[in-house]
PDB file of C-alpha atoms in Angstrom:
ATOM      1  CA  GLN A   1      89.715 124.186  25.875  1.00 51.00           C
ATOM      2  CA  ILE A   2      87.904 123.231  29.086  1.00 53.00           C
ATOM      3  CA  SER A   3      85.115 124.003  29.591  1.00 58.00           C
ATOM      4  CA  CYS A   4      83.190 126.054  32.601  1.00 56.00           C
ATOM      5  CA  GLN A   5      81.063 123.437  33.002  1.00 59.00           C
ATOM      6  CA  GLU A   6      83.991 120.738  33.917  1.00 58.00           C
ATOM      7  CA  ILE A   7      86.217 123.168  35.402  1.00 52.00           C
ATOM      8  CA  HIS A   8      83.231 123.309  37.764  1.00 53.00           C
ATOM      9  CA  LYS A   9      82.932 119.390  38.026  1.00 55.00           C
ATOM     10  CA  ASN A  10      86.403 119.271  38.728  1.00 59.00           C
ATOM     11  CA  ARG A  11      86.098 121.626  41.476  1.00 58.00           C
ATOM     12  CA  ILE A  12      82.523 119.556  42.964  1.00 54.00           C
ATOM     13  CA  GLN A  13      85.481 116.460  42.868  1.00 58.00           C
ATOM     14  CA  ALA A  14      88.500 117.884  44.289  1.00 51.00           C
ATOM     15  CA  THR A  15      86.389 119.419  47.282  1.00 54.00           C
ATOM     16  CA  SER A  16      84.410 115.892  47.506  1.00 56.00           C
ATOM     17  CA  SER A  17      87.977 114.192  47.933  1.00 56.00           C
ATOM     18  CA  LEU A  18      89.449 116.562  50.242  1.00 53.00           C
ATOM     19  CA  GLY A  19      86.362 116.437  52.536  1.00 55.00           C
ATOM     20  CA  GLN A  20      86.411 112.358  52.743  1.00 64.00           C
ATOM     21  CA  SER A  21      90.183 112.309  53.216  1.00 58.00           C
ATOM     22  CA  ASN A  22      89.460 114.696  56.450  1.00 58.00           C
ATOM     23  CA  ARG A  23      86.565 112.317  57.207  1.00 64.00           C
ATOM     24  CA  SER A  24      89.012 109.602  56.883  1.00 62.00           C
ATOM     25  CA  GLU A  25      91.861 111.279  59.599  1.00 59.00           C
ATOM     26  CA  LEU A  26      89.368 112.049  61.440  1.00 55.00           C
ATOM     27  CA  THR A  27      87.868 108.495  61.813  1.00 62.00           C
ATOM     28  CA  SER A  28      91.490 107.409  62.575  1.00 57.00           C
ATOM     29  CA  LEU A  29      92.319 110.304  65.121  1.00 54.00           C
ATOM     30  CA  ARG A  30      89.166 109.034  67.220  1.00 64.00           C
ATOM     31  CA  SER A  31      90.431 105.728  66.660  1.00 59.00           C
ATOM     32  CA  VAL A  32      93.815 105.764  68.063  1.00 54.00           C
ATOM     33  CA  SER A  33      92.268 108.050  70.793  1.00 68.00           C
ATOM     34  CA  ASN A  34      89.930 105.182  71.659  1.00 72.00           C
ATOM     35  CA  MET A  35      92.490 102.923  71.830  1.00 69.00           C
ATOM     36  CA  ASP A  36      95.005 104.996  73.938  1.00 84.00           C
ATOM     37  CA  ARG A  37      91.635 105.515  76.463  1.00 87.00           C
ATOM     38  CA  GLU A  38      91.168 101.967  76.563  1.00 89.00           C
ATOM     39  CA  LYS A  39      94.624 101.198  77.005  1.00 91.00           C
ATOM     40  CA  LEU A  40      94.724 103.787  80.125  1.00 93.00           C
ATOM     41  CA  GLY A  41      91.282 102.673  81.328  1.00 95.00           C
ATOM     42  CA  LYS A  42      92.660  98.967  82.243  1.00 96.00           C
ATOM     43  CA  ALA A  43      96.176 100.497  83.501  1.00 97.00           C
ATOM     44  CA  LEU A  44      93.658 103.042  86.069  1.00 97.00           C
ATOM     45  CA  MET A  45      91.608  99.507  86.669  1.00 97.00           C
ATOM     46  CA  GLU A  46      94.793  97.533  87.402  1.00 98.00           C
ATOM     47  CA  LEU A  47      95.913 100.248  89.941  1.00 98.00           C
ATOM     48  CA  VAL A  48      92.717 101.051  91.612  1.00 98.00           C
ATOM     49  CA  GLY A  49      92.350  96.635  92.162  1.00 98.00           C
ATOM     50  CA  THR A  50      95.295  96.630  93.640  1.00 98.00           C
ATOM     51  CA  ALA A  51      94.942  99.301  96.088  1.00 98.00           C
ATOM     52  CA  ILE A  52      91.420  97.991  97.768  1.00 98.00           C
ATOM     53  CA  LEU A  53      93.278  94.482  97.438  1.00 98.00           C
ATOM     54  CA  LEU A  54      96.435  96.001  99.619  1.00 98.00           C
ATOM     55  CA  LEU A  55      94.307  98.742 101.992  1.00 98.00           C
ATOM     56  CA  THR A  56      91.922  95.378 102.884  1.00 98.00           C
ATOM     57  CA  ILE A  57      95.042  93.677 103.897  1.00 98.00           C
ATOM     58  CA  GLN A  58      96.844  96.670 105.482  1.00 97.00           C
ATOM     59  CA  VAL A  59      93.250  97.664 107.834  1.00 97.00           C
ATOM     60  CA  SER A  60      92.446  93.967 108.331  1.00 97.00           C
ATOM     61  CA  VAL A  61      96.036  92.710 109.428  1.00 96.00           C
ATOM     62  CA  GLY A  62      97.267  95.492 111.318  1.00 94.00           C
ATOM     63  CA  MET A  63      94.026  95.288 113.468  1.00 93.00           C
ATOM     64  CA  GLY A  64      94.821  91.528 114.282  1.00 93.00           C
ATOM     65  CA  SER A  65      91.768  90.127 112.904  1.00 93.00           C
ATOM     66  CA  ASP A  66      91.410  86.432 112.999  1.00 94.00           C
ATOM     67  CA  LEU A  67      89.048  87.310 110.137  1.00 96.00           C
ATOM     68  CA  ALA A  68      92.184  88.755 108.030  1.00 97.00           C
ATOM     69  CA  PRO A  69      91.939  86.401 105.486  1.00 97.00           C
ATOM     70  CA  LEU A  70      88.793  86.165 105.015  1.00 97.00           C
ATOM     71  CA  ALA A  71      88.389  89.841 104.599  1.00 97.00           C
ATOM     72  CA  ILE A  72      90.976  89.404 101.713  1.00 98.00           C
ATOM     73  CA  GLY A  73      89.689  87.028 100.145  1.00 98.00           C
ATOM     74  CA  GLY A  74      86.182  88.328 100.142  1.00 98.00           C
ATOM     75  CA  VAL A  75      87.725  91.686  98.495  1.00 98.00           C
ATOM     76  CA  LEU A  76      89.628  90.148  95.565  1.00 98.00           C
ATOM     77  CA  ILE A  77      86.690  88.072  94.923  1.00 98.00           C
ATOM     78  CA  THR A  78      84.772  91.577  94.419  1.00 98.00           C
ATOM     79  CA  ILE A  79      87.477  93.372  92.986  1.00 98.00           C
ATOM     80  CA  VAL A  80      87.960  90.593  90.386  1.00 98.00           C
ATOM     81  CA  TYR A  81      84.482  90.291  89.269  1.00 97.00           C
ATOM     82  CA  ALA A  82      84.735  93.934  89.218  1.00 97.00           C
ATOM     83  CA  GLY A  83      87.630  94.582  87.262  1.00 97.00           C
ATOM     84  CA  GLY A  84      87.338  91.428  84.988  1.00 96.00           C
ATOM     85  CA  PRO A  85      85.509  92.846  81.897  1.00 95.00           C
ATOM     86  CA  ILE A  86      87.882  95.833  82.053  1.00 96.00           C
ATOM     87  CA  SER A  87      91.671  94.966  82.414  1.00 96.00           C
ATOM     88  CA  GLY A  88      91.034  90.942  83.370  1.00 95.00           C
ATOM     89  CA  ALA A  89      91.910  91.791  86.540  1.00 97.00           C
ATOM     90  CA  HIS A  90      95.301  90.558  87.351  1.00 98.00           C
ATOM     91  CA  TYR A  91      96.236  93.195  90.228  1.00 98.00           C
ATOM     92  CA  ASN A  92      99.967  90.756  90.785  1.00 98.00           C
ATOM     93  CA  PRO A  93     103.117  90.573  88.325  1.00 98.00           C
ATOM     94  CA  ALA A  94     103.112  87.417  89.027  1.00 98.00           C
ATOM     95  CA  ILE A  95      99.530  86.404  87.050  1.00 98.00           C
ATOM     96  CA  SER A  96     100.342  89.001  84.365  1.00 98.00           C
ATOM     97  CA  LEU A  97     103.661  87.090  84.169  1.00 98.00           C
ATOM     98  CA  ALA A  98     101.918  84.066  83.547  1.00 98.00           C
ATOM     99  CA  ILE A  99      99.472  85.432  81.055  1.00 97.00           C
ATOM    100  CA  LEU A 100     102.770  86.478  79.236  1.00 96.00           C
ATOM    101  CA  LEU A 101     103.568  83.312  79.062  1.00 96.00           C
ATOM    102  CA  ARG A 102     100.705  81.956  78.058  1.00 95.00           C
ATOM    103  CA  GLY A 103     100.240  83.900  74.856  1.00 92.00           C
ATOM    104  CA  GLU A 104      98.352  86.413  75.187  1.00 92.00           C
ATOM    105  CA  MET A 105      99.964  89.794  76.694  1.00 94.00           C
ATOM    106  CA  THR A 106     103.335  91.686  75.135  1.00 95.00           C
ATOM    107  CA  LEU A 107     105.555  92.050  76.695  1.00 96.00           C
ATOM    108  CA  HIS A 108     104.979  96.491  77.036  1.00 95.00           C
ATOM    109  CA  HIS A 109     101.384  95.621  78.450  1.00 95.00           C
ATOM    110  CA  MET A 110     103.567  93.605  81.298  1.00 97.00           C
ATOM    111  CA  GLY A 111     105.240  96.058  81.738  1.00 97.00           C
ATOM    112  CA  VAL A 112     102.604  98.917  82.075  1.00 96.00           C
ATOM    113  CA  TYR A 113     100.579  96.736  84.148  1.00 98.00           C
ATOM    114  CA  TRP A 114     103.574  95.885  86.664  1.00 98.00           C
ATOM    115  CA  VAL A 115     103.727  99.171  87.023  1.00 98.00           C
ATOM    116  CA  SER A 116     100.520  99.814  87.699  1.00 98.00           C
ATOM    117  CA  GLN A 117     100.013  97.139  89.940  1.00 98.00           C
ATOM    118  CA  ILE A 118     102.726  98.064  92.225  1.00 98.00           C
ATOM    119  CA  ALA A 119     101.882 101.396  91.821  1.00 98.00           C
ATOM    120  CA  GLY A 120      98.492 100.491  93.515  1.00 98.00           C
ATOM    121  CA  GLY A 121      99.726  98.234  96.139  1.00 98.00           C
ATOM    122  CA  CYS A 122     101.912 101.275  97.482  1.00 98.00           C
ATOM    123  CA  LEU A 123      99.085 103.643  97.474  1.00 98.00           C
ATOM    124  CA  GLY A 124      96.726 100.870  99.190  1.00 98.00           C
ATOM    125  CA  ALA A 125      99.120  99.665 101.605  1.00 98.00           C
ATOM    126  CA  LEU A 126     100.017 103.720 102.806  1.00 98.00           C
ATOM    127  CA  LEU A 127      95.993 104.303 102.712  1.00 98.00           C
ATOM    128  CA  GLY A 128      95.550 101.479 104.788  1.00 97.00           C
ATOM    129  CA  GLY A 129      97.789 102.236 107.485  1.00 97.00           C
ATOM    130  CA  VAL A 130      96.431 106.184 107.592  1.00 97.00           C
ATOM    131  CA  LEU A 131      93.049 104.083 108.380  1.00 95.00           C
ATOM    132  CA  ASP A 132      94.618 101.811 110.936  1.00 92.00           C
ATOM    133  CA  GLY A 133      96.091 104.739 112.969  1.00 93.00           C
ATOM    134  CA  GLY A 134      99.643 104.669 111.503  1.00 94.00           C
ATOM    135  CA  VAL A 135     100.024 100.673 112.038  1.00 94.00           C
ATOM    136  CA  TYR A 136     101.773  99.436 109.033  1.00 96.00           C
ATOM    137  CA  SER A 137     102.244  95.663 108.818  1.00 96.00           C
ATOM    138  CA  ASN A 138     104.345  93.802 105.981  1.00 96.00           C
ATOM    139  CA  VAL A 139     104.861  90.337 105.181  1.00 97.00           C
ATOM    140  CA  ALA A 140     107.291  88.831 107.470  1.00 96.00           C
ATOM    141  CA  LEU A 141     109.453  85.275 108.207  1.00 97.00           C
ATOM    142  CA  GLY A 142     107.111  82.972 110.205  1.00 96.00           C
ATOM    143  CA  LYS A 143     108.561  82.556 113.962  1.00 95.00           C
ATOM    144  CA  GLY A 144     110.008  79.015 113.813  1.00 95.00           C
ATOM    145  CA  SER A 145     110.247  78.916 110.141  1.00 97.00           C
ATOM    146  CA  SER A 146     113.180  78.329 107.530  1.00 98.00           C
ATOM    147  CA  MET A 147     113.646  81.038 104.634  1.00 98.00           C
ATOM    148  CA  THR A 148     113.166  77.503 102.591  1.00 98.00           C
ATOM    149  CA  GLN A 149     109.994  76.929 104.060  1.00 98.00           C
ATOM    150  CA  ALA A 150     108.897  79.974 103.322  1.00 98.00           C
ATOM    151  CA  MET A 151     110.418  80.447  99.935  1.00 98.00           C
ATOM    152  CA  LEU A 152     108.613  77.174  99.394  1.00 98.00           C
ATOM    153  CA  ALA A 153     105.532  78.515 100.083  1.00 98.00           C
ATOM    154  CA  GLU A 154     105.106  81.571  98.106  1.00 98.00           C
ATOM    155  CA  VAL A 155     106.382  79.346  95.025  1.00 98.00           C
ATOM    156  CA  VAL A 156     103.974  76.828  95.911  1.00 98.00           C
ATOM    157  CA  PHE A 157     100.580  79.060  96.581  1.00 98.00           C
ATOM    158  CA  ALA A 158     101.771  81.629  93.488  1.00 98.00           C
ATOM    159  CA  PHE A 159     101.975  78.816  91.558  1.00 98.00           C
ATOM    160  CA  LEU A 160      98.587  77.638  92.374  1.00 98.00           C
ATOM    161  CA  LEU A 161      96.947  81.159  92.356  1.00 98.00           C
ATOM    162  CA  CYS A 162      98.142  81.874  88.826  1.00 98.00           C
ATOM    163  CA  PHE A 163      97.385  77.666  87.407  1.00 98.00           C
ATOM    164  CA  VAL A 164      93.865  78.380  88.946  1.00 98.00           C
ATOM    165  CA  VAL A 165      93.561  81.969  87.012  1.00 98.00           C
ATOM    166  CA  LEU A 166      95.326  80.257  83.741  1.00 97.00           C
ATOM    167  CA  THR A 167      92.654  77.350  84.023  1.00 97.00           C
ATOM    168  CA  VAL A 168      89.080  79.387  84.889  1.00 97.00           C
ATOM    169  CA  ALA A 169      89.963  82.626  83.056  1.00 95.00           C
ATOM    170  CA  THR A 170      91.794  82.041  79.964  1.00 94.00           C
ATOM    171  CA  HIS A 171      90.655  78.473  78.680  1.00 94.00           C
ATOM    172  CA  SER A 172      88.373  78.076  75.917  1.00 92.00           C
ATOM    173  CA  LYS A 173      86.059  75.487  77.036  1.00 93.00           C
ATOM    174  CA  VAL A 174      85.190  77.611  79.992  1.00 93.00           C
ATOM    175  CA  GLY A 175      84.917  81.479  78.187  1.00 88.00           C
ATOM    176  CA  GLY A 176      82.004  82.990  80.085  1.00 89.00           C
ATOM    177  CA  ASN A 177      81.940  81.060  83.300  1.00 93.00           C
ATOM    178  CA  HIS A 178      80.700  83.257  86.601  1.00 92.00           C
ATOM    179  CA  TYR A 179      82.814  81.486  88.995  1.00 96.00           C
ATOM    180  CA  TYR A 180      86.383  82.864  87.985  1.00 96.00           C
ATOM    181  CA  GLY A 181      86.232  85.330  90.457  1.00 97.00           C
ATOM    182  CA  ALA A 182      85.536  83.056  93.644  1.00 97.00           C
ATOM    183  CA  ALA A 183      87.895  80.259  92.044  1.00 97.00           C
ATOM    184  CA  ILE A 184      90.725  83.383  92.376  1.00 98.00           C
ATOM    185  CA  GLY A 185      89.868  84.613  95.886  1.00 98.00           C
ATOM    186  CA  LEU A 186      89.522  81.686  97.388  1.00 98.00           C
ATOM    187  CA  VAL A 187      92.949  80.434  96.801  1.00 98.00           C
ATOM    188  CA  VAL A 188      94.067  83.124  98.141  1.00 98.00           C
ATOM    189  CA  MET A 189      92.047  82.824 101.028  1.00 98.00           C
ATOM    190  CA  VAL A 190      93.015  79.244 101.757  1.00 98.00           C
ATOM    191  CA  GLY A 191      96.571  80.086 101.163  1.00 98.00           C
ATOM    192  CA  ALA A 192      96.549  83.323 103.773  1.00 97.00           C
ATOM    193  CA  ILE A 193      94.989  80.681 106.308  1.00 97.00           C
ATOM    194  CA  THR A 194      97.575  77.482 105.065  1.00 97.00           C
ATOM    195  CA  VAL A 195     101.287  79.321 104.861  1.00 98.00           C
ATOM    196  CA  GLY A 196     100.518  82.931 106.278  1.00 97.00           C
ATOM    197  CA  PRO A 197     102.418  82.426 109.233  1.00 97.00           C
ATOM    198  CA  ILE A 198     104.800  80.337 107.634  1.00 98.00           C
ATOM    199  CA  SER A 199     106.068  83.378 104.515  1.00 98.00           C
ATOM    200  CA  GLY A 200     103.467  85.999 105.522  1.00 97.00           C
ATOM    201  CA  GLY A 201     101.046  84.909 103.017  1.00 97.00           C
ATOM    202  CA  ALA A 202     101.842  87.340  99.689  1.00 98.00           C
ATOM    203  CA  PHE A 203     101.927  85.261  96.572  1.00 98.00           C
ATOM    204  CA  ASN A 204     101.858  88.523  94.782  1.00 98.00           C
ATOM    205  CA  PRO A 205     104.490  90.745  94.257  1.00 98.00           C
ATOM    206  CA  ALA A 206     102.379  93.889  94.438  1.00 98.00           C
ATOM    207  CA  VAL A 207     101.506  93.050  98.018  1.00 98.00           C
ATOM    208  CA  ALA A 208     105.151  92.595  99.349  1.00 98.00           C
ATOM    209  CA  LEU A 209     106.273  95.594  97.842  1.00 98.00           C
ATOM    210  CA  GLY A 210     103.505  97.678  98.679  1.00 98.00           C
ATOM    211  CA  LEU A 211     103.631  96.851 102.407  1.00 98.00           C
ATOM    212  CA  SER A 212     107.047  97.210 102.269  1.00 98.00           C
ATOM    213  CA  VAL A 213     107.379 100.615 100.985  1.00 98.00           C
ATOM    214  CA  ALA A 214     104.435 102.068 102.997  1.00 97.00           C
ATOM    215  CA  LYS A 215     106.461 101.016 105.977  1.00 97.00           C
ATOM    216  CA  GLY A 216     109.656 102.570 104.839  1.00 96.00           C
ATOM    217  CA  PHE A 217     111.309  99.740 103.010  1.00 96.00           C
ATOM    218  CA  ASP A 218     111.019  97.610 105.970  1.00 96.00           C
ATOM    219  CA  SER A 219     112.578  94.252 105.259  1.00 95.00           C
ATOM    220  CA  LEU A 220     113.335  94.553 101.891  1.00 96.00           C
ATOM    221  CA  ASN A 221     116.033  92.124 101.005  1.00 97.00           C
ATOM    222  CA  TYR A 222     113.160  89.217 102.398  1.00 98.00           C
ATOM    223  CA  VAL A 223     110.906  91.143 100.204  1.00 98.00           C
ATOM    224  CA  ILE A 224     112.184  91.012  97.094  1.00 98.00           C
ATOM    225  CA  SER A 225     112.794  87.033  97.856  1.00 98.00           C
ATOM    226  CA  VAL A 226     109.454  86.493  98.232  1.00 98.00           C
ATOM    227  CA  ALA A 227     108.953  88.336  95.096  1.00 98.00           C
ATOM    228  CA  ILE A 228     111.695  86.567  93.022  1.00 98.00           C
ATOM    229  CA  ALA A 229     109.813  83.623  94.845  1.00 98.00           C
ATOM    230  CA  ASP A 230     105.878  84.969  93.708  1.00 98.00           C
ATOM    231  CA  LEU A 231     107.358  85.227  90.043  1.00 98.00           C
ATOM    232  CA  LEU A 232     108.773  81.747  90.098  1.00 98.00           C
ATOM    233  CA  GLY A 233     105.547  80.744  90.404  1.00 98.00           C
ATOM    234  CA  GLY A 234     104.027  82.269  88.148  1.00 98.00           C
ATOM    235  CA  ALA A 235     106.139  80.736  85.499  1.00 98.00           C
ATOM    236  CA  ALA A 236     105.572  77.833  86.690  1.00 98.00           C
ATOM    237  CA  ALA A 237     102.063  77.755  86.267  1.00 98.00           C
ATOM    238  CA  ALA A 238     102.234  79.019  82.591  1.00 97.00           C
ATOM    239  CA  GLY A 239     104.798  76.016  81.865  1.00 97.00           C
ATOM    240  CA  ILE A 240     102.076  73.555  83.846  1.00 98.00           C
ATOM    241  CA  PHE A 241      99.489  74.948  81.844  1.00 97.00           C
ATOM    242  CA  TYR A 242     101.247  74.569  78.805  1.00 96.00           C
ATOM    243  CA  LEU A 243     101.549  70.211  79.693  1.00 97.00           C
ATOM    244  CA  VAL A 244      97.987  69.754  80.543  1.00 97.00           C
ATOM    245  CA  ALA A 245      96.763  72.401  77.878  1.00 95.00           C
ATOM    246  CA  PRO A 246      98.788  72.519  74.712  1.00 93.00           C
ATOM    247  CA  ASP A 247      96.039  72.984  72.687  1.00 92.00           C
ATOM    248  CA  GLN A 248      95.057  76.385  74.181  1.00 92.00           C
ATOM    249  CA  PHE A 249      98.544  77.463  72.712  1.00 85.00           C
ATOM    250  CA  SER A 250      97.355  76.672  69.297  1.00 64.00           C
ATOM    251  CA  GLY A 251      96.422  80.086  68.477  1.00 53.00           C
ATOM    252  CA  ALA A 252      92.476  79.078  68.668  1.00 43.00           C
ATOM    253  CA  ALA A 253      91.519  80.144  72.079  1.00 43.00           C
ATOM    254  CA  TYR A 254      89.874  82.557  73.394  1.00 42.00           C
ATOM    255  CA  THR A 255      90.635  85.153  76.181  1.00 46.00           C
ATOM    256  CA  ASN A 256      89.388  87.857  78.187  1.00 49.00           C
ATOM    257  CA  ILE A 257      91.789  87.999  80.527  1.00 57.00           C
ATOM    258  CA  VAL A 258      93.624  91.594  79.213  1.00 58.00           C
TER     259      VAL A 258
END
């Protein structure tokens, strides 16, 4: 026969086990909730950062400012520093593709970033047009330039941008540096000054698509060509980075780019 004391003891043990199980489940739910919030935060950072970039492009270019490249490069530097600790501050599908090929992103993660970047690009371009009094800009083939020249310009500077991101923001030997944002912003500024008159100087599918959508899908065929050229540049950057820094693909490298 089981004594009353033993029955009481068994009840206490059962209650304790149940309490521990409930606490474990609650901890698991909180962990999942925190992970979901972190993923949402990264996606929102990409959306907001890309929107700020496109707003700056739309207003500065729409006003015909000669200092537009400085404004664009400058705002990119600031939002890269702002968003770097949160999402990695890609703001560019070509960069996200390069990071994927670098081995630091999943395909699903890249897809979420792409959606956020393109949505942010459209939002920023629309808001910029409103601020600019209804003037909407777009990337366009430069006067006197051929399609081949324009696509080559986009591939080269998208490659340079993505390669700089890989080297200054993902290489294990420069982890924690404070110059990555400046390096990234300066590439865009130099590219806008150098080949902007040739191709429109997008170097970013979200820029090209955002401006086109805001202007009623203007020059969509050219914009799609620019977006493809930029993605090719990003893929080429990952390939060259693999050749020049093969040790970074060993699995031992550390990066905070995502």
